[in-house]
Amino acid sequence: MMIISFFSIVCMQMASLANSFSIPYTPYPSKITTSSLFATNWDALIAEDEEDDLSFVGPPVPRDMRYNMFNINRQRENFEQIKAVGGVDLVNDIYVRDPDSTTFWYCGKVARVSDIPLEQAVSKQWSMIEEHAARLRPLELYPKWNSLEIWTAQGDSEVSVAYCKPEIQFVMMKKDVEGASDVRNVAVGFAGELYENDEEGFRTIRDANGLAVKPEIQQQDRQPTDKELDELMEVLNSQVAATNTENQ
């Protein structure tokens, strides 16, 4: 695994500022990975939530992790820089769930430099991740905001999760982790999921150990087409809806 240091991230940020004062964003190639995170999309998400009268008043949040455009864009840029240097080994997918539900919602990705443990990276950005999840899924997750569970999976493993690969196990994170408050925001990043064109959102059903409860779907040798991925997502979402109906 490539070693990526805090110093290298700082150097990259300085070079970026010298060139253009902004970092272009390239969407991920997969149909079910993180969507484009342009500021206009974030503005729209926040505006919609304000119209829905969502309130996020709770315990004090560190200034650099408050849910505002400056912090959101900085952590997204950090994510892109870390992944560009360190690759997927320093990236983890983020899923959030209501503690009383078996549905795990895909809400984005985190990255961290090589000397920062995953647990500290998530804990450092917990308030931002949790609020983003609640804004992303106001009906399913907002009611349990401030008590939501955050789980992680291997980086860029959405397709394997969709196929219910048994080797993919989610790991539940802790909100309070020793040393997390000392982590500098430049050493970690978060790229939150956003929906486009009325997407339903990627979700999966897991047990209390983070394992798939549905049998594995046999994957073809070739990479699935966009149409096949769409059909797969429709099947998975219908299974989730059916399970939720049964549990009611």
PDB file of C-alpha atoms in Angstrom:
ATOM      1  CA  MET A   1       0.000   0.000   0.000  1.00  0.00           C
ATOM      2  CA  MET A   2       1.350   3.419  -0.913  1.00  0.00           C
ATOM      3  CA  ILE A   3       2.287   5.547   2.082  1.00  0.00           C
ATOM      4  CA  ILE A   4       0.683   8.960   2.011  1.00  0.00           C
ATOM      5  CA  SER A   5       1.675  11.482   4.634  1.00  0.00           C
ATOM      6  CA  PHE A   6       0.104  14.576   6.080  1.00  0.00           C
ATOM      7  CA  PHE A   7       2.941  16.624   4.532  1.00  0.00           C
ATOM      8  CA  SER A   8       2.202  15.314   1.027  1.00  0.00           C
ATOM      9  CA  ILE A   9      -1.456  16.319   1.337  1.00  0.00           C
ATOM     10  CA  VAL A  10      -0.473  19.832   2.425  1.00  0.00           C
ATOM     11  CA  CYS A  11       1.876  20.129  -0.559  1.00  0.00           C
ATOM     12  CA  MET A  12      -0.869  18.991  -2.913  1.00  0.00           C
ATOM     13  CA  GLN A  13      -3.291  21.532  -1.490  1.00  0.00           C
ATOM     14  CA  MET A  14      -0.765  24.358  -1.903  1.00  0.00           C
ATOM     15  CA  ALA A  15      -0.127  23.360  -5.514  1.00  0.00           C
ATOM     16  CA  SER A  16      -3.846  23.222  -6.189  1.00  0.00           C
ATOM     17  CA  LEU A  17      -4.395  26.686  -4.753  1.00  0.00           C
ATOM     18  CA  ALA A  18      -1.526  28.091  -6.784  1.00  0.00           C
ATOM     19  CA  ASN A  19      -2.939  26.683 -10.011  1.00  0.00           C
ATOM     20  CA  SER A  20      -6.635  27.450  -9.901  1.00  0.00           C
ATOM     21  CA  PHE A  21      -7.951  27.915  -6.362  1.00  0.00           C
ATOM     22  CA  SER A  22     -10.300  25.011  -7.019  1.00  0.00           C
ATOM     23  CA  ILE A  23     -10.132  21.286  -7.687  1.00  0.00           C
ATOM     24  CA  PRO A  24     -12.192  19.845 -10.547  1.00  0.00           C
ATOM     25  CA  TYR A  25     -14.307  16.840  -9.712  1.00  0.00           C
ATOM     26  CA  THR A  26     -14.508  13.784 -11.942  1.00  0.00           C
ATOM     27  CA  PRO A  27     -17.549  11.561 -11.321  1.00  0.00           C
ATOM     28  CA  TYR A  28     -16.886   7.900 -10.556  1.00  0.00           C
ATOM     29  CA  PRO A  29     -17.476   5.523 -13.501  1.00  0.00           C
ATOM     30  CA  SER A  30     -19.818   3.100 -11.737  1.00  0.00           C
ATOM     31  CA  LYS A  31     -23.557   3.699 -11.767  1.00  0.00           C
ATOM     32  CA  ILE A  32     -23.827   3.251  -8.017  1.00  0.00           C
ATOM     33  CA  THR A  33     -20.836   5.196  -6.770  1.00  0.00           C
ATOM     34  CA  THR A  34     -20.727   8.719  -5.418  1.00  0.00           C
ATOM     35  CA  SER A  35     -22.451  11.278  -7.623  1.00  0.00           C
ATOM     36  CA  SER A  36     -21.054  14.630  -8.674  1.00  0.00           C
ATOM     37  CA  LEU A  37     -20.562  16.898  -5.687  1.00  0.00           C
ATOM     38  CA  PHE A  38     -20.595  20.326  -7.275  1.00  0.00           C
ATOM     39  CA  ALA A  39     -21.511  23.129  -4.904  1.00  0.00           C
ATOM     40  CA  THR A  40     -24.821  23.737  -6.675  1.00  0.00           C
ATOM     41  CA  ASN A  41     -25.925  20.193  -5.825  1.00  0.00           C
ATOM     42  CA  TRP A  42     -25.053  20.673  -2.166  1.00  0.00           C
ATOM     43  CA  ASP A  43     -26.821  24.019  -2.126  1.00  0.00           C
ATOM     44  CA  ALA A  44     -29.915  22.348  -3.542  1.00  0.00           C
ATOM     45  CA  LEU A  45     -29.820  19.606  -0.913  1.00  0.00           C
ATOM     46  CA  ILE A  46     -29.502  22.086   1.936  1.00  0.00           C
ATOM     47  CA  ALA A  47     -32.204  24.327   0.475  1.00  0.00           C
ATOM     48  CA  GLU A  48     -34.622  21.399   0.142  1.00  0.00           C
ATOM     49  CA  ASP A  49     -34.029  20.391   3.732  1.00  0.00           C
ATOM     50  CA  GLU A  50     -34.614  23.939   4.935  1.00  0.00           C
ATOM     51  CA  GLU A  51     -37.913  23.949   3.054  1.00  0.00           C
ATOM     52  CA  ASP A  52     -38.820  20.710   4.855  1.00  0.00           C
ATOM     53  CA  ASP A  53     -38.051  22.410   8.193  1.00  0.00           C
ATOM     54  CA  LEU A  54     -35.353  19.928   9.159  1.00  0.00           C
ATOM     55  CA  SER A  55     -33.655  21.071  12.353  1.00  0.00           C
ATOM     56  CA  PHE A  56     -30.167  20.014  13.401  1.00  0.00           C
ATOM     57  CA  VAL A  57     -29.788  21.459  16.869  1.00  0.00           C
ATOM     58  CA  GLY A  58     -27.766  19.242  19.139  1.00  0.00           C
ATOM     59  CA  PRO A  59     -24.469  18.953  20.994  1.00  0.00           C
ATOM     60  CA  PRO A  60     -21.706  21.407  20.000  1.00  0.00           C
ATOM     61  CA  VAL A  61     -19.853  20.485  16.801  1.00  0.00           C
ATOM     62  CA  PRO A  62     -16.224  21.445  16.090  1.00  0.00           C
ATOM     63  CA  ARG A  63     -16.127  24.443  13.790  1.00  0.00           C
ATOM     64  CA  ASP A  64     -14.268  22.602  11.028  1.00  0.00           C
ATOM     65  CA  MET A  65     -16.883  19.817  10.929  1.00  0.00           C
ATOM     66  CA  ARG A  66     -20.040  21.908  10.873  1.00  0.00           C
ATOM     67  CA  TYR A  67     -22.307  21.171   7.924  1.00  0.00           C
ATOM     68  CA  ASN A  68     -21.682  24.188   5.696  1.00  0.00           C
ATOM     69  CA  MET A  69     -20.443  24.664   2.147  1.00  0.00           C
ATOM     70  CA  PHE A  70     -16.899  25.629   3.129  1.00  0.00           C
ATOM     71  CA  ASN A  71     -16.358  22.522   5.250  1.00  0.00           C
ATOM     72  CA  ILE A  72     -18.202  20.235   2.832  1.00  0.00           C
ATOM     73  CA  ASN A  73     -16.085  21.320  -0.125  1.00  0.00           C
ATOM     74  CA  ARG A  74     -12.842  21.157   1.859  1.00  0.00           C
ATOM     75  CA  GLN A  75     -13.483  17.583   2.998  1.00  0.00           C
ATOM     76  CA  ARG A  76     -14.483  16.545  -0.524  1.00  0.00           C
ATOM     77  CA  GLU A  77     -11.274  18.019  -1.894  1.00  0.00           C
ATOM     78  CA  ASN A  78      -9.289  16.261   0.841  1.00  0.00           C
ATOM     79  CA  PHE A  79     -10.963  12.992  -0.140  1.00  0.00           C
ATOM     80  CA  GLU A  80     -10.064  13.394  -3.808  1.00  0.00           C
ATOM     81  CA  GLN A  81      -6.447  14.291  -3.056  1.00  0.00           C
ATOM     82  CA  ILE A  82      -5.905  11.393  -0.664  1.00  0.00           C
ATOM     83  CA  LYS A  83      -7.477   8.887  -3.044  1.00  0.00           C
ATOM     84  CA  ALA A  84      -5.474  10.225  -5.979  1.00  0.00           C
ATOM     85  CA  VAL A  85      -2.210   9.545  -4.132  1.00  0.00           C
ATOM     86  CA  GLY A  86      -3.017   6.569  -1.902  1.00  0.00           C
ATOM     87  CA  GLY A  87      -5.600   4.776  -4.013  1.00  0.00           C
ATOM     88  CA  VAL A  88      -8.560   2.729  -2.868  1.00  0.00           C
ATOM     89  CA  ASP A  89      -6.618   1.179   0.045  1.00  0.00           C
ATOM     90  CA  LEU A  90      -7.127   4.424   1.944  1.00  0.00           C
ATOM     91  CA  VAL A  91     -10.826   4.687   1.054  1.00  0.00           C
ATOM     92  CA  ASN A  92     -13.889   3.154   2.715  1.00  0.00           C
ATOM     93  CA  ASP A  93     -17.539   3.222   1.711  1.00  0.00           C
ATOM     94  CA  ILE A  94     -19.995   4.641   4.231  1.00  0.00           C
ATOM     95  CA  TYR A  95     -23.399   3.181   5.077  1.00  0.00           C
ATOM     96  CA  VAL A  96     -25.789   4.643   7.632  1.00  0.00           C
ATOM     97  CA  ARG A  97     -28.808   3.036   9.257  1.00  0.00           C
ATOM     98  CA  ASP A  98     -31.540   3.651  11.775  1.00  0.00           C
ATOM     99  CA  PRO A  99     -30.641   1.393  14.750  1.00  0.00           C
ATOM    100  CA  ASP A 100     -34.149  -0.080  14.597  1.00  0.00           C
ATOM    101  CA  SER A 101     -33.906  -0.985  10.902  1.00  0.00           C
ATOM    102  CA  THR A 102     -32.032  -3.594   8.883  1.00  0.00           C
ATOM    103  CA  THR A 103     -31.708  -1.242   5.898  1.00  0.00           C
ATOM    104  CA  PHE A 104     -28.271   0.275   5.348  1.00  0.00           C
ATOM    105  CA  TRP A 105     -28.170   3.380   3.147  1.00  0.00           C
ATOM    106  CA  TYR A 106     -25.077   4.158   1.101  1.00  0.00           C
ATOM    107  CA  CYS A 107     -24.122   7.751   1.992  1.00  0.00           C
ATOM    108  CA  GLY A 108     -20.655   8.322   0.546  1.00  0.00           C
ATOM    109  CA  LYS A 109     -16.990   7.583   1.127  1.00  0.00           C
ATOM    110  CA  VAL A 110     -14.217   8.527   3.517  1.00  0.00           C
ATOM    111  CA  ALA A 111     -10.468   8.630   2.991  1.00  0.00           C
ATOM    112  CA  ARG A 112      -7.560   9.144   5.348  1.00  0.00           C
ATOM    113  CA  VAL A 113      -3.783   9.400   5.196  1.00  0.00           C
ATOM    114  CA  SER A 114      -1.942   6.176   5.951  1.00  0.00           C
ATOM    115  CA  ASP A 115      -1.085   6.931   9.588  1.00  0.00           C
ATOM    116  CA  ILE A 116      -4.696   7.691  10.564  1.00  0.00           C
ATOM    117  CA  PRO A 117      -6.835   4.668  11.561  1.00  0.00           C
ATOM    118  CA  LEU A 118     -10.230   4.329   9.878  1.00  0.00           C
ATOM    119  CA  GLU A 119     -11.983   4.596  13.234  1.00  0.00           C
ATOM    120  CA  GLN A 120     -10.435   7.998  13.896  1.00  0.00           C
ATOM    121  CA  ALA A 121     -11.213   9.213  10.366  1.00  0.00           C
ATOM    122  CA  VAL A 122     -14.906   8.425  10.788  1.00  0.00           C
ATOM    123  CA  SER A 123     -15.098   9.746  14.343  1.00  0.00           C
ATOM    124  CA  LYS A 124     -13.451  13.016  13.316  1.00  0.00           C
ATOM    125  CA  GLN A 125     -16.059  13.566  10.586  1.00  0.00           C
ATOM    126  CA  TRP A 126     -18.987  11.933  12.399  1.00  0.00           C
ATOM    127  CA  SER A 127     -21.192  15.012  12.706  1.00  0.00           C
ATOM    128  CA  MET A 128     -20.805  15.874   9.023  1.00  0.00           C
ATOM    129  CA  ILE A 129     -21.460  12.293   7.883  1.00  0.00           C
ATOM    130  CA  GLU A 130     -24.473  11.815  10.126  1.00  0.00           C
ATOM    131  CA  GLU A 131     -26.086  15.119   9.180  1.00  0.00           C
ATOM    132  CA  HIS A 132     -25.488  14.436   5.507  1.00  0.00           C
ATOM    133  CA  ALA A 133     -27.161  11.037   5.838  1.00  0.00           C
ATOM    134  CA  ALA A 134     -30.159  12.601   7.566  1.00  0.00           C
ATOM    135  CA  ARG A 135     -30.467  15.237   4.840  1.00  0.00           C
ATOM    136  CA  LEU A 136     -30.028  12.638   2.103  1.00  0.00           C
ATOM    137  CA  ARG A 137     -32.753  10.366   3.538  1.00  0.00           C
ATOM    138  CA  PRO A 138     -35.047  12.690   5.518  1.00  0.00           C
ATOM    139  CA  LEU A 139     -37.879  10.163   5.798  1.00  0.00           C
ATOM    140  CA  GLU A 140     -35.832   7.127   6.784  1.00  0.00           C
ATOM    141  CA  LEU A 141     -32.883   8.593   8.718  1.00  0.00           C
ATOM    142  CA  TYR A 142     -33.674  12.103   9.918  1.00  0.00           C
ATOM    143  CA  PRO A 143     -36.056  10.913  12.696  1.00  0.00           C
ATOM    144  CA  LYS A 144     -33.086   9.146  14.335  1.00  0.00           C
ATOM    145  CA  TRP A 145     -30.537  11.881  13.712  1.00  0.00           C
ATOM    146  CA  ASN A 146     -28.014  12.092  16.537  1.00  0.00           C
ATOM    147  CA  SER A 147     -28.413   8.366  17.213  1.00  0.00           C
ATOM    148  CA  LEU A 148     -27.756   6.907  13.750  1.00  0.00           C
ATOM    149  CA  GLU A 149     -25.257   4.108  13.219  1.00  0.00           C
ATOM    150  CA  ILE A 150     -22.373   4.562  10.777  1.00  0.00           C
ATOM    151  CA  TRP A 151     -20.891   1.466   9.174  1.00  0.00           C
ATOM    152  CA  THR A 152     -17.982   1.070   6.762  1.00  0.00           C
ATOM    153  CA  ALA A 153     -17.164  -1.306   3.933  1.00  0.00           C
ATOM    154  CA  GLN A 154     -14.194  -1.804   1.648  1.00  0.00           C
ATOM    155  CA  GLY A 155     -13.579   1.124  -0.658  1.00  0.00           C
ATOM    156  CA  ASP A 156     -15.423   1.098  -3.986  1.00  0.00           C
ATOM    157  CA  SER A 157     -17.172  -2.177  -3.137  1.00  0.00           C
ATOM    158  CA  GLU A 158     -20.696  -1.094  -4.130  1.00  0.00           C
ATOM    159  CA  VAL A 159     -21.011  -3.693  -6.910  1.00  0.00           C
ATOM    160  CA  SER A 160     -19.916  -6.502  -4.584  1.00  0.00           C
ATOM    161  CA  VAL A 161     -22.410  -5.273  -1.997  1.00  0.00           C
ATOM    162  CA  ALA A 162     -25.156  -5.211  -4.656  1.00  0.00           C
ATOM    163  CA  TYR A 163     -24.330  -8.825  -5.543  1.00  0.00           C
ATOM    164  CA  CYS A 164     -24.423  -9.773  -1.825  1.00  0.00           C
ATOM    165  CA  LYS A 165     -20.874 -11.101  -1.890  1.00  0.00           C
ATOM    166  CA  PRO A 166     -20.408 -12.954   1.423  1.00  0.00           C
ATOM    167  CA  GLU A 167     -16.822 -11.714   1.837  1.00  0.00           C
ATOM    168  CA  ILE A 168     -18.024  -8.107   2.129  1.00  0.00           C
ATOM    169  CA  GLN A 169     -18.769  -7.414   5.777  1.00  0.00           C
ATOM    170  CA  PHE A 170     -19.754  -4.002   7.109  1.00  0.00           C
ATOM    171  CA  VAL A 171     -18.067  -2.786  10.293  1.00  0.00           C
ATOM    172  CA  MET A 172     -19.864  -0.531  12.761  1.00  0.00           C
ATOM    173  CA  MET A 173     -17.947   2.557  13.803  1.00  0.00           C
ATOM    174  CA  LYS A 174     -17.906   4.350  17.156  1.00  0.00           C
ATOM    175  CA  LYS A 175     -18.808   8.006  17.497  1.00  0.00           C
ATOM    176  CA  ASP A 176     -16.230   8.756  20.166  1.00  0.00           C
ATOM    177  CA  VAL A 177     -12.752   7.408  19.491  1.00  0.00           C
ATOM    178  CA  GLU A 178      -9.636   8.308  21.451  1.00  0.00           C
ATOM    179  CA  GLY A 179      -7.345  10.600  19.495  1.00  0.00           C
ATOM    180  CA  ALA A 180      -9.942  11.539  16.870  1.00  0.00           C
ATOM    181  CA  SER A 181     -10.235  15.122  18.074  1.00  0.00           C
ATOM    182  CA  ASP A 182      -6.499  15.562  17.479  1.00  0.00           C
ATOM    183  CA  VAL A 183      -6.750  14.522  13.816  1.00  0.00           C
ATOM    184  CA  ARG A 184      -6.314  17.497  11.491  1.00  0.00           C
ATOM    185  CA  ASN A 185      -9.073  17.931   8.934  1.00  0.00           C
ATOM    186  CA  VAL A 186      -6.550  17.893   6.075  1.00  0.00           C
ATOM    187  CA  ALA A 187      -5.618  14.287   6.962  1.00  0.00           C
ATOM    188  CA  VAL A 188      -9.134  12.935   6.325  1.00  0.00           C
ATOM    189  CA  GLY A 189     -11.831  13.441   3.718  1.00  0.00           C
ATOM    190  CA  PHE A 190     -15.506  12.768   3.099  1.00  0.00           C
ATOM    191  CA  ALA A 191     -17.304  12.652  -0.255  1.00  0.00           C
ATOM    192  CA  GLY A 192     -21.011  12.436   0.402  1.00  0.00           C
ATOM    193  CA  GLU A 193     -23.478  10.730  -1.891  1.00  0.00           C
ATOM    194  CA  LEU A 194     -25.916  12.901  -3.858  1.00  0.00           C
ATOM    195  CA  TYR A 195     -28.824  11.818  -6.005  1.00  0.00           C
ATOM    196  CA  GLU A 196     -29.389  12.855  -9.610  1.00  0.00           C
ATOM    197  CA  ASN A 197     -32.382  12.435 -11.904  1.00  0.00           C
ATOM    198  CA  ASP A 198     -34.697  11.184  -9.156  1.00  0.00           C
ATOM    199  CA  GLU A 199     -32.435   8.298  -8.158  1.00  0.00           C
ATOM    200  CA  GLU A 200     -33.891   6.089  -5.444  1.00  0.00           C
ATOM    201  CA  GLY A 201     -30.587   5.677  -3.654  1.00  0.00           C
ATOM    202  CA  PHE A 202     -28.525   2.559  -3.022  1.00  0.00           C
ATOM    203  CA  ARG A 203     -29.504   0.506   0.005  1.00  0.00           C
ATOM    204  CA  THR A 204     -28.888  -3.008   1.243  1.00  0.00           C
ATOM    205  CA  ILE A 205     -30.190  -5.275   3.991  1.00  0.00           C
ATOM    206  CA  ARG A 206     -27.618  -6.584   6.484  1.00  0.00           C
ATOM    207  CA  ASP A 207     -27.732  -8.443   9.763  1.00  0.00           C
ATOM    208  CA  ALA A 208     -26.390  -7.218  13.092  1.00  0.00           C
ATOM    209  CA  ASN A 209     -22.910  -8.413  12.098  1.00  0.00           C
ATOM    210  CA  GLY A 210     -22.894  -6.430   8.865  1.00  0.00           C
ATOM    211  CA  LEU A 211     -23.320  -9.496   6.646  1.00  0.00           C
ATOM    212  CA  ALA A 212     -25.706  -9.799   3.698  1.00  0.00           C
ATOM    213  CA  VAL A 213     -28.966 -11.564   4.541  1.00  0.00           C
ATOM    214  CA  LYS A 214     -29.871 -12.291   0.924  1.00  0.00           C
ATOM    215  CA  PRO A 215     -28.155 -15.096  -1.034  1.00  0.00           C
ATOM    216  CA  GLU A 216     -25.296 -14.155  -3.309  1.00  0.00           C
ATOM    217  CA  ILE A 217     -26.256 -13.102  -6.823  1.00  0.00           C
ATOM    218  CA  GLN A 218     -24.021 -14.820  -9.325  1.00  0.00           C
ATOM    219  CA  GLN A 219     -22.018 -12.184 -11.145  1.00  0.00           C
ATOM    220  CA  GLN A 220     -21.221 -12.485 -14.830  1.00  0.00           C
ATOM    221  CA  ASP A 221     -17.609 -12.651 -15.980  1.00  0.00           C
ATOM    222  CA  ARG A 222     -17.982  -9.390 -17.871  1.00  0.00           C
ATOM    223  CA  GLN A 223     -18.660  -5.987 -16.355  1.00  0.00           C
ATOM    224  CA  PRO A 224     -22.440  -5.383 -16.196  1.00  0.00           C
ATOM    225  CA  THR A 225     -23.898  -2.720 -18.463  1.00  0.00           C
ATOM    226  CA  ASP A 226     -25.579   0.395 -17.114  1.00  0.00           C
ATOM    227  CA  LYS A 227     -28.961  -1.091 -18.029  1.00  0.00           C
ATOM    228  CA  GLU A 228     -28.176  -4.312 -16.168  1.00  0.00           C
ATOM    229  CA  LEU A 229     -27.048  -2.320 -13.111  1.00  0.00           C
ATOM    230  CA  ASP A 230     -30.283  -0.345 -13.201  1.00  0.00           C
ATOM    231  CA  GLU A 231     -32.275  -3.574 -13.365  1.00  0.00           C
ATOM    232  CA  LEU A 232     -30.241  -5.014 -10.491  1.00  0.00           C
ATOM    233  CA  MET A 233     -30.889  -1.934  -8.378  1.00  0.00           C
ATOM    234  CA  GLU A 234     -34.631  -2.202  -9.062  1.00  0.00           C
ATOM    235  CA  VAL A 235     -34.581  -5.819  -7.876  1.00  0.00           C
ATOM    236  CA  LEU A 236     -32.590  -4.976  -4.747  1.00  0.00           C
ATOM    237  CA  ASN A 237     -34.803  -2.017  -3.877  1.00  0.00           C
ATOM    238  CA  SER A 238     -37.930  -4.116  -4.340  1.00  0.00           C
ATOM    239  CA  GLN A 239     -36.461  -6.768  -2.024  1.00  0.00           C
ATOM    240  CA  VAL A 240     -35.731  -4.123   0.599  1.00  0.00           C
ATOM    241  CA  ALA A 241     -39.247  -2.706   0.300  1.00  0.00           C
ATOM    242  CA  ALA A 242     -40.764  -6.183   0.610  1.00  0.00           C
ATOM    243  CA  THR A 243     -38.672  -6.949   3.687  1.00  0.00           C
ATOM    244  CA  ASN A 244     -39.644  -3.671   5.328  1.00  0.00           C
ATOM    245  CA  THR A 245     -43.324  -4.428   4.645  1.00  0.00           C
ATOM    246  CA  GLU A 246     -42.986  -7.869   6.226  1.00  0.00           C
ATOM    247  CA  ASN A 247     -41.389  -6.352   9.326  1.00  0.00           C
ATOM    248  CA  GLN A 248     -44.163  -3.819   9.844  1.00  0.00           C
TER     249      GLN A 248
END
